[in-house]
Structures are given as structure tokens and as C-alpha cells.
Amino acid sequence: MVAYRDAEGTEHMAIVKGDVTGDDVLCRVHSECLTGEVFGSRRCECGPQLERALQRIEESGRGVVVYLRGHEGRGIGLINKIRAYALQDEGADTLEANQLLGFQGDMRSYDVAAQILADLGVRSVALMTNNPTKVEGLEDCGVRVMRRVEHHVGVHDDNRFYIETKVARMGHLIELDEARGNGVD
């Protein structure tokens, strides 16, 4: 594990397996999610995504998870994420909830992830993600994404509407029929 502190004082982590210098490094850029990772919320797939990324890297013998703090709720923060949950409980989807609170659908920046990968000597990545905006955001920061690796972890009753919204309104690349029952149900 390698810890980093950005210019604003936020601490981030890189979990490294093997020699990650070079090209086509298996990589997950993962946003902090206290509710999903610590408290086991089933509203999202963040906890299982982190676990699956660590498992895949362990199996491959080489890779890195860049764990970005300060990204809670796609960058709106924990308190606003809880407010967004309340709006979702009233019928808003995840994108509408953020917008009703005055935020864009996704407020995250990936410049710190790019700096961490460069510091580790990673020249290009095989990125575990379903989010094309993350691919684009990393590429805009200078990260060479050689390929996107599907990162489905499962659809169940508690996250179905959330994931369907991410597919329909945010362009996430998830085959819903394939994802159902994939490790979470």
C-alpha cells in the first residue's frame, strides 16, 4: 500500500500487487463509498466492486487499485449523498437526486488518480470499470487506457433501479441480463 496526500490535504491510497511499472496494468480507480464499503449498503455496487477488483488483481498477480477519497456520492460528499438517498426514497433516480441538490450527475475529477499512476510508473492501464465517463476522465488527465475490463458484480432488488439509471441515463456499459445474479444476488 502506498499513501498519498493531494494539494487540498485529502489522503488517497494505492493498493499495489506485483510490479506495476509498464503497460497494460490491471487497474481499478475506485471512489470512496462509506455507505457501501463499510456499512454494506445494497443501494450501490461499490463494496462488491472493490472486493472484486482486489480479487482480480490478486488472481492476476499484478495490478493496482487507486482508492480516491473525497469522491463520496460521485463527488458530492457524504452529507449530500444522504440527502440524495432521501430524494431517491421519494422517487427520484440517482441522477435526478444529485441535480435536485444543485449538483451535476458526476462531480468527480481523476487528476489525482493520474498523478498516482504516474508516480507508480504505470504507463497504461486495463481499466476495470463500467463507466465510460471514468475512461474519458482518466484519458483527459493523461492516463493511457489500453482497454476497458468489464466490472459487473451483480444486480439485485435493492440496486436494480440505480443500475438501470446508470445504464439508461449515464451511459454505463452493463449488460443487465448478464449482471443479474453475478455474485451479489
Coordinates of C-alpha atoms in Angstrom, one line a residue:
M1 CA 0.0 0.0 0.0
V2 CA 1.2 3.5 -0.9
A3 CA -0.5 6.5 0.7
Y4 CA -0.7 9.9 -0.9
R5 CA -1.9 13.4 0.1
D6 CA -3.1 15.8 -2.6
A7 CA -2.7 19.6 -2.6
E8 CA -6.0 20.0 -0.7
G9 CA -4.9 17.6 2.1
T10 CA -7.1 14.7 1.1
E11 CA -5.4 11.4 1.6
H12 CA -5.6 8.6 -1.1
M13 CA -4.3 5.1 -1.3
A14 CA -2.8 2.9 -4.0
I15 CA -3.1 -0.9 -3.3
V16 CA -0.3 -2.4 -5.4
K17 CA 0.3 -6.1 -6.3
G18 CA 3.5 -7.0 -8.1
D19 CA 5.5 -4.8 -10.5
V20 CA 3.1 -2.3 -11.9
T21 CA 5.7 -0.3 -13.9
G22 CA 4.9 -0.5 -17.6
D23 CA 2.0 -1.0 -19.8
D24 CA -1.5 -2.7 -19.7
V25 CA -1.6 -2.8 -15.9
L26 CA -4.8 -4.2 -14.5
C27 CA -6.3 -1.2 -12.6
R28 CA -9.3 -0.1 -10.7
V29 CA -9.8 3.6 -10.0
H30 CA -12.2 3.4 -7.1
S31 CA -14.1 6.2 -5.4
E32 CA -14.6 6.1 -1.7
C33 CA -18.1 4.9 -0.6
L34 CA -18.5 4.7 3.1
T35 CA -22.1 3.5 2.9
G36 CA -21.4 0.6 0.5
E37 CA -17.9 -0.4 1.7
V38 CA -18.2 0.0 5.5
F39 CA -21.9 -0.3 6.2
G40 CA -22.7 -2.7 3.4
S41 CA -25.4 -0.6 1.7
R42 CA -27.0 -2.5 -1.1
R43 CA -28.2 0.7 -2.8
C44 CA -25.0 0.7 -4.9
E45 CA -22.4 -1.9 -6.0
C46 CA -19.4 -0.1 -4.6
G47 CA -18.4 -2.6 -1.9
P48 CA -18.6 -5.6 -4.2
Q49 CA -16.8 -3.7 -7.0
L50 CA -13.9 -3.0 -4.6
E51 CA -13.8 -6.6 -3.4
R52 CA -13.9 -8.0 -7.0
A53 CA -11.2 -5.6 -8.2
L54 CA -8.9 -6.8 -5.3
Q55 CA -9.7 -10.4 -6.1
R56 CA -9.0 -10.0 -9.8
I57 CA -5.6 -8.3 -9.1
E58 CA -4.7 -11.0 -6.7
E59 CA -5.5 -13.6 -9.3
S60 CA -3.5 -11.9 -12.0
G61 CA -0.5 -11.3 -9.7
R62 CA -0.1 -7.7 -11.0
G63 CA -2.2 -4.6 -10.7
V64 CA -3.3 -1.6 -8.7
V65 CA -6.4 -0.2 -7.1
V66 CA -6.3 3.6 -6.8
Y67 CA -8.6 4.4 -3.9
L68 CA -9.8 8.0 -4.2
R69 CA -11.1 9.7 -1.1
G70 CA -13.4 12.7 -1.3
H71 CA -15.4 11.1 -4.1
E72 CA -18.3 10.0 -1.9
G73 CA -21.6 10.1 -3.8
R74 CA -19.9 10.7 -7.2
G75 CA -18.1 13.7 -5.6
I76 CA -21.0 15.4 -3.8
G77 CA -19.8 14.3 -0.3
L78 CA -21.3 12.1 2.4
I79 CA -23.9 14.6 3.8
N80 CA -25.2 15.4 0.3
K81 CA -25.2 11.7 -0.6
I82 CA -27.5 11.0 2.4
R83 CA -29.7 13.9 1.2
A84 CA -29.8 12.3 -2.3
Y85 CA -30.8 9.0 -0.8
A86 CA -33.8 10.7 0.8
L87 CA -34.8 12.1 -2.6
Q88 CA -34.4 8.7 -4.1
D89 CA -36.6 7.3 -1.4
E90 CA -39.2 9.8 -2.7
G91 CA -38.9 8.5 -6.3
A92 CA -36.0 10.4 -7.8
D93 CA -33.4 8.4 -9.6
T94 CA -29.7 8.8 -8.7
L95 CA -29.0 11.4 -11.4
E96 CA -32.2 13.5 -10.6
A97 CA -31.4 13.4 -6.9
N98 CA -27.9 15.0 -7.5
Q99 CA -29.4 17.5 -9.8
L100 CA -32.2 18.4 -7.4
L101 CA -29.5 19.2 -4.8
G102 CA -27.8 21.5 -7.3
F103 CA -25.0 19.2 -8.5
Q104 CA -24.1 17.7 -11.8
G105 CA -24.7 13.9 -12.1
D106 CA -21.0 13.2 -11.5
M107 CA -18.7 15.8 -9.8
R108 CA -15.5 13.6 -9.7
S109 CA -12.1 14.5 -11.1
Y110 CA -9.4 12.0 -11.9
D111 CA -6.3 14.2 -11.9
V112 CA -5.1 12.7 -8.6
A113 CA -5.5 9.2 -9.9
A114 CA -3.4 10.1 -13.0
Q115 CA -0.7 11.5 -10.7
I116 CA -0.7 8.4 -8.5
L117 CA -0.5 6.1 -11.5
A118 CA 2.4 8.1 -13.0
D119 CA 4.2 8.1 -9.6
L120 CA 3.9 4.3 -9.6
G121 CA 5.4 4.0 -13.1
V122 CA 2.2 2.8 -14.7
R123 CA 2.3 3.8 -18.4
S124 CA -1.1 2.4 -19.5
V125 CA -3.9 0.5 -17.9
A126 CA -6.5 -2.2 -18.4
L127 CA -9.2 -0.3 -16.5
M128 CA -11.8 -2.2 -14.6
T129 CA -14.9 -0.1 -15.0
N130 CA -18.4 0.1 -16.4
N131 CA -18.3 3.9 -16.6
P132 CA -17.2 5.5 -19.9
T133 CA -17.0 8.9 -18.2
K134 CA -14.3 7.5 -16.0
V135 CA -12.4 6.2 -19.0
E136 CA -12.7 9.7 -20.7
G137 CA -11.8 11.5 -17.4
L138 CA -8.6 9.5 -16.9
E139 CA -7.6 9.9 -20.6
D140 CA -8.2 13.6 -20.3
C141 CA -5.7 13.6 -17.4
G142 CA -3.1 11.8 -19.5
V143 CA -3.7 8.2 -18.5
R144 CA -3.5 5.8 -21.4
V145 CA -6.4 3.4 -21.2
M146 CA -5.5 0.4 -23.4
R147 CA -8.7 -1.4 -22.8
R148 CA -11.8 -1.4 -20.5
V149 CA -12.3 -4.5 -18.5
E150 CA -16.0 -5.3 -17.7
H151 CA -16.6 -5.0 -14.0
H152 CA -20.1 -6.4 -13.3
V153 CA -20.8 -7.5 -9.8
G154 CA -24.5 -8.1 -9.8
V155 CA -27.9 -6.6 -9.9
H156 CA -30.5 -7.3 -7.2
D157 CA -33.7 -5.8 -6.0
D158 CA -32.0 -3.2 -3.8
N159 CA -29.8 -1.7 -6.6
R160 CA -31.7 -2.5 -9.8
F161 CA -33.3 1.0 -10.3
Y162 CA -29.9 2.6 -9.5
I163 CA -28.0 0.4 -12.0
E164 CA -30.7 0.7 -14.7
T165 CA -30.5 4.5 -14.3
K166 CA -26.7 4.4 -14.7
V167 CA -27.1 2.4 -17.9
A168 CA -30.0 4.4 -19.4
R169 CA -29.1 7.9 -18.3
M170 CA -25.3 7.9 -17.6
G171 CA -24.1 5.5 -20.4
H172 CA -22.7 2.8 -18.1
L173 CA -21.7 -0.3 -20.0
I174 CA -23.5 -3.0 -18.2
E175 CA -25.4 -5.9 -19.7
L176 CA -28.3 -6.1 -17.2
D177 CA -29.3 -9.6 -18.1
E178 CA -25.7 -10.8 -17.7
A179 CA -25.1 -8.8 -14.5
R180 CA -28.2 -10.3 -12.7
G181 CA -27.0 -12.9 -10.3
N182 CA -23.3 -12.3 -10.9
G183 CA -22.0 -12.6 -7.4
V184 CA -24.4 -10.4 -5.4
D185 CA -28.0 -11.8 -5.6

